[in-house]
Each structure stands twice: as structure tokens, then as C-alpha cells.
mmCIF file of C-alpha atoms in Angstrom:
data_model
loop_
_atom_site.group_PDB
_atom_site.id
_atom_site.type_symbol
_atom_site.label_atom_id
_atom_site.label_comp_id
_atom_site.label_asym_id
_atom_site.label_seq_id
_atom_site.Cartn_x
_atom_site.Cartn_y
_atom_site.Cartn_z
ATOM 1 C CA MET A 552 142.927 112.178 132.993
ATOM 2 C CA ARG A 553 144.721 113.929 130.139
ATOM 3 C CA ARG A 554 144.455 110.828 127.930
ATOM 4 C CA LEU A 555 140.723 110.609 128.585
ATOM 5 C CA ALA A 556 140.299 114.250 127.576
ATOM 6 C CA LEU A 557 142.371 113.658 124.413
ATOM 7 C CA THR A 558 140.344 110.519 123.528
ATOM 8 C CA ILE A 559 137.012 112.323 123.989
ATOM 9 C CA GLY A 560 138.349 115.260 121.979
ATOM 10 C CA ALA A 561 139.441 112.945 119.176
ATOM 11 C CA ILE A 562 136.048 111.264 119.062
ATOM 12 C CA ALA A 563 134.269 114.658 119.022
ATOM 13 C CA LEU A 564 136.577 115.897 116.254
ATOM 14 C CA ALA A 565 135.937 112.723 114.181
ATOM 15 C CA LEU A 566 132.150 113.104 114.528
ATOM 16 C CA LEU A 567 132.321 116.804 113.666
ATOM 17 C CA THR A 568 134.423 116.128 110.623
ATOM 18 C CA THR A 569 132.101 113.347 109.454
ATOM 19 C CA PHE A 570 129.041 115.518 109.586
ATOM 20 C CA ALA A 571 130.705 118.733 108.386
ATOM 21 C CA PHE A 572 132.086 117.159 105.210
ATOM 22 C CA ALA A 573 129.242 114.764 104.431
ATOM 23 C CA PRO A 574 127.890 115.199 100.908
ATOM 24 C CA THR A 575 124.497 116.808 100.599
ATOM 25 C CA ALA A 576 121.606 114.582 99.578
ATOM 26 C CA SER A 577 120.393 114.915 96.031
ATOM 27 C CA ALA A 578 116.847 116.014 95.471
ATOM 28 C CA HIS A 579 114.199 113.314 95.514
ATOM 29 C CA SER A 580 111.100 113.075 93.401
ATOM 30 C CA ALA A 581 108.643 115.904 94.018
ATOM 31 C CA LEU A 582 104.923 115.950 93.359
ATOM 32 C CA VAL A 583 104.147 118.442 90.553
ATOM 33 C CA GLY A 584 100.482 117.779 89.899
ATOM 34 C CA SER A 585 97.400 115.717 90.654
ATOM 35 C CA ASP A 586 94.027 114.868 89.196
ATOM 36 C CA PRO A 587 91.875 115.833 90.996
ATOM 37 C CA ALA A 588 93.973 118.881 92.015
ATOM 38 C CA ASP A 589 94.876 119.355 95.673
ATOM 39 C CA GLY A 590 92.056 121.224 97.389
ATOM 40 C CA ALA A 591 89.698 120.966 94.400
ATOM 41 C CA SER A 592 85.911 120.727 94.761
ATOM 42 C CA VAL A 593 84.161 118.273 92.448
ATOM 43 C CA SER A 594 80.469 117.531 92.089
ATOM 44 C CA VAL A 595 81.017 114.016 90.649
ATOM 45 C CA GLY A 596 83.651 111.638 91.901
ATOM 46 C CA PRO A 597 86.517 111.001 89.501
ATOM 47 C CA PRO A 598 87.047 107.465 88.146
ATOM 48 C CA THR A 599 90.746 107.566 89.015
ATOM 49 C CA VAL A 600 93.284 109.523 91.072
ATOM 50 C CA THR A 601 96.547 110.315 89.270
ATOM 51 C CA LEU A 602 99.627 111.929 90.812
ATOM 52 C CA THR A 603 102.445 113.269 88.644
ATOM 53 C CA PHE A 604 106.033 113.709 89.844
ATOM 54 C CA ASN A 605 109.032 115.618 88.412
ATOM 55 C CA GLU A 606 110.987 112.430 87.518
ATOM 56 C CA PRO A 607 110.307 108.764 86.858
ATOM 57 C CA LEU A 608 109.321 106.574 89.830
ATOM 58 C CA GLN A 609 110.369 103.058 90.679
ATOM 59 C CA GLU A 610 107.549 100.583 90.175
ATOM 60 C CA SER A 611 108.218 98.792 93.458
ATOM 61 C CA PHE A 612 105.800 99.063 96.394
ATOM 62 C CA PRO A 613 103.635 102.120 95.565
ATOM 63 C CA ALA A 614 100.876 103.035 97.946
ATOM 64 C CA LEU A 615 97.935 105.254 96.994
ATOM 65 C CA THR A 616 94.816 105.298 99.117
ATOM 66 C CA VAL A 617 91.681 107.503 99.147
ATOM 67 C CA VAL A 618 89.938 107.909 102.463
ATOM 68 C CA GLY A 619 86.451 109.406 102.563
ATOM 69 C CA PRO A 620 84.802 111.594 105.228
ATOM 70 C CA ASP A 621 83.247 108.337 106.511
ATOM 71 C CA ARG A 622 86.785 106.965 107.299
ATOM 72 C CA ASN A 623 86.417 104.253 104.666
ATOM 73 C CA TYR A 624 88.754 103.465 101.752
ATOM 74 C CA TRP A 625 87.401 104.393 98.286
ATOM 75 C CA GLN A 626 90.224 103.230 96.016
ATOM 76 C CA ASP A 627 89.508 100.102 93.983
ATOM 77 C CA GLY A 628 92.557 97.853 93.329
ATOM 78 C CA GLN A 629 96.271 98.381 93.480
ATOM 79 C CA PRO A 630 98.062 101.524 92.353
ATOM 80 C CA THR A 631 100.062 101.485 89.141
ATOM 81 C CA VAL A 632 103.225 103.383 88.305
ATOM 82 C CA THR A 633 103.874 104.518 84.731
ATOM 83 C CA GLY A 634 106.976 106.683 84.291
ATOM 84 C CA ARG A 635 106.370 109.851 86.327
ATOM 85 C CA THR A 636 102.795 109.023 87.376
ATOM 86 C CA VAL A 637 101.092 106.796 89.940
ATOM 87 C CA SER A 638 97.353 106.215 89.720
ATOM 88 C CA THR A 639 94.550 104.125 91.205
ATOM 89 C CA GLN A 640 90.991 103.405 90.220
ATOM 90 C CA LEU A 641 88.201 104.697 92.470
ATOM 91 C CA ARG A 642 84.888 103.190 93.375
ATOM 92 C CA GLU A 643 81.896 105.416 92.770
ATOM 93 C CA LEU A 644 82.201 107.857 95.681
ATOM 94 C CA GLY A 645 79.648 108.049 98.457
ATOM 95 C CA PRO A 646 79.201 110.769 101.092
ATOM 96 C CA ALA A 647 79.827 114.413 100.310
ATOM 97 C CA GLY A 648 82.799 115.931 102.130
ATOM 98 C CA GLU A 649 86.607 115.923 102.169
ATOM 99 C CA TYR A 650 88.505 112.946 100.718
ATOM 100 C CA LEU A 651 92.163 112.352 101.636
ATOM 101 C CA ILE A 652 94.627 111.075 99.059
ATOM 102 C CA ASN A 653 97.569 109.427 100.796
ATOM 103 C CA TYR A 654 100.593 108.354 98.794
ATOM 104 C CA ARG A 655 103.996 106.754 99.270
ATOM 105 C CA VAL A 656 106.172 106.059 96.209
ATOM 106 C CA THR A 657 109.852 105.268 95.630
ATOM 107 C CA SER A 658 111.792 107.925 93.754
ATOM 108 C CA ALA A 659 114.293 107.101 91.011
ATOM 109 C CA ASP A 660 117.171 107.417 93.536
ATOM 110 C CA GLY A 661 115.511 104.828 95.828
ATOM 111 C CA HIS A 662 114.183 107.115 98.516
ATOM 112 C CA PRO A 663 110.556 106.979 99.641
ATOM 113 C CA VAL A 664 108.404 110.055 99.014
ATOM 114 C CA GLU A 665 105.083 110.418 100.821
ATOM 115 C CA GLY A 666 102.412 112.968 101.337
ATOM 116 C CA GLN A 667 98.715 113.754 101.462
ATOM 117 C CA LEU A 668 96.361 115.758 99.298
ATOM 118 C CA THR A 669 92.638 116.521 99.583
ATOM 119 C CA PHE A 670 89.646 117.114 97.390
ATOM 120 C CA THR A 671 86.032 117.781 98.298
ATOM 121 C CA LEU A 672 83.023 115.992 96.859
ATOM 122 C CA THR A 673 80.186 118.531 96.896
ATOM 123 C CA THR A 674 77.330 116.194 95.883
ATOM 124 C CA ALA A 675 76.926 112.787 97.514
ATOM 125 C CA GLY A 676 77.230 109.742 95.316
ATOM 126 C CA GLN A 677 75.687 106.275 95.527
ATOM 127 C CA GLY A 678 78.940 104.315 95.904
ATOM 128 C CA THR A 679 79.707 101.459 98.290
ATOM 129 C CA PRO A 680 82.829 101.992 100.399
ATOM 130 C CA GLY A 681 85.697 99.610 100.909
ATOM 131 C CA ALA A 682 87.157 98.603 104.250
ATOM 132 C CA SER A 683 87.146 100.959 107.228
ATOM 133 C CA VAL A 684 90.373 102.715 108.078
ATOM 134 C CA ASP A 685 89.781 101.931 111.746
ATOM 135 C CA ASP A 686 89.697 98.171 110.984
ATOM 136 C CA ASP A 687 92.971 98.458 109.041
ATOM 137 C CA GLU A 688 94.742 100.362 111.813
ATOM 138 C CA SER A 689 93.753 97.899 114.520
ATOM 139 C CA SER A 690 95.168 94.923 112.605
ATOM 140 C CA SER A 691 98.533 96.535 111.849
ATOM 141 C CA SER A 692 101.489 95.467 113.982
ATOM 142 C CA GLY A 693 104.828 97.199 113.700
ATOM 143 C CA ILE A 694 108.166 96.449 115.235
ATOM 144 C CA PRO A 695 109.047 98.941 117.968
ATOM 145 C CA VAL A 696 112.201 100.981 117.449
ATOM 146 C CA TRP A 697 113.265 101.377 121.071
ATOM 147 C CA PRO A 698 115.007 97.940 121.425
ATOM 148 C CA PHE A 699 117.286 98.804 118.522
ATOM 149 C CA ILE A 700 118.189 102.127 120.095
ATOM 150 C CA VAL A 701 118.946 100.470 123.476
ATOM 151 C CA VAL A 702 121.185 97.910 121.791
ATOM 152 C CA ALA A 703 123.027 100.606 119.815
ATOM 153 C CA VAL A 704 123.652 102.630 123.009
ATOM 154 C CA ILE A 705 124.933 99.543 124.838
ATOM 155 C CA LEU A 706 127.241 98.618 121.993
ATOM 156 C CA PHE A 707 128.593 102.177 121.651
ATOM 157 C CA GLY A 708 129.139 102.390 125.407
ATOM 158 C CA GLY A 709 130.853 98.997 125.488
ATOM 159 C CA GLY A 710 133.133 99.948 122.618
ATOM 160 C CA LEU A 711 134.033 103.215 124.285
ATOM 161 C CA ALA A 712 134.821 101.458 127.588
ATOM 162 C CA VAL A 713 137.061 98.933 125.816
ATOM 163 C CA ALA A 714 138.882 101.703 123.938
ATOM 164 C CA LEU A 715 139.494 103.691 127.108
ATOM 165 C CA ARG A 716 140.731 100.572 128.932
ATOM 166 C CA LEU A 717 143.148 99.777 126.125
ATOM 167 C CA GLN A 718 144.322 103.347 126.156
ATOM 168 C CA ARG A 719 145.106 103.183 129.894
ATOM 169 C CA ARG A 720 147.194 100.043 129.447
ATOM 170 C CA LYS A 721 149.516 101.774 127.072
#
């Protein structure tokens, strides 16, 4: 019984030491500006949406979408990264109301940075929307996380059981 207590204490001490002395994460890219500005009201839809960050971005896998009050996409084409900015072309906007700008970019240190901004179109335009957000969500299929968690718990428990058994034999 004493060995079990010592083993559990050693594991707890190792975990505590690992987390207590882990280096802090460096700061990731941060959004410093946007055009249109977050929360702005515009009477005419802008031709592009541009987001500016505090440091250069990686050009791999940027995502920048604009969703209108009608739950349709209004961006036209793929986003482009140039240094500290990511931008996308917009279709001529349609219904008046709040538009959501959703972004996900990769910072210079390799970490993803994501967020959401808004702007309001005060005067309806004549634009034709892209695909519906609802259609896009129904076709997405992700891999569930829970099987990985179950496997990790089983492996950890099995490793702990083997370690305790080996400890008893000594």
C-alpha cells in the first residue's frame, strides 16, 4: 500500500512539475484593423474586406467569409494573404442588415487565429448571393473527438496498471 501511495505521489509530482515549469506561449498574431471597421455602418457595400494583423501571416489555408443577414455567403473567390493582411473580394451586397466577417488565418509562429467582426449595410443593394450557409453546414462532416479520448484513457490506464504490477514484483 505504501508503494502505491509513493507511485501515485511521484506521478502527481511529475505532472505538477511539468505544468509548473512549462514555458509560456509566445503571443500570436492579433487583429489590429479592418476595412470595413468592426461595427461600422455603410450605405454602399465595399468591394473587398481587408483585415490587418500585427505581424506577417502565413499564406497557407486562410479562410475569410462574409455572411449576410439572409444567411448567404457574399464573398467572391478565395482570400489572399499579403504580409500582414488577408483580404477577399465581395459580390455586390444585397439585403440591408448586419454582415458577419468570419476569419481564420495562420500566424507567423504557426498557430491559427480566428474571430468574427460585423458591419451593417444600411441601404439594400442589388447583388446576387452565393451559397447558403445552411447548405454548407449540412454537407460538412467532421471526425468526432470522443474515440480519441477513450483510446487515450485506456492507454493511460493500461500503462498505469503495468507500472503498478511491475512495482509489486520488485
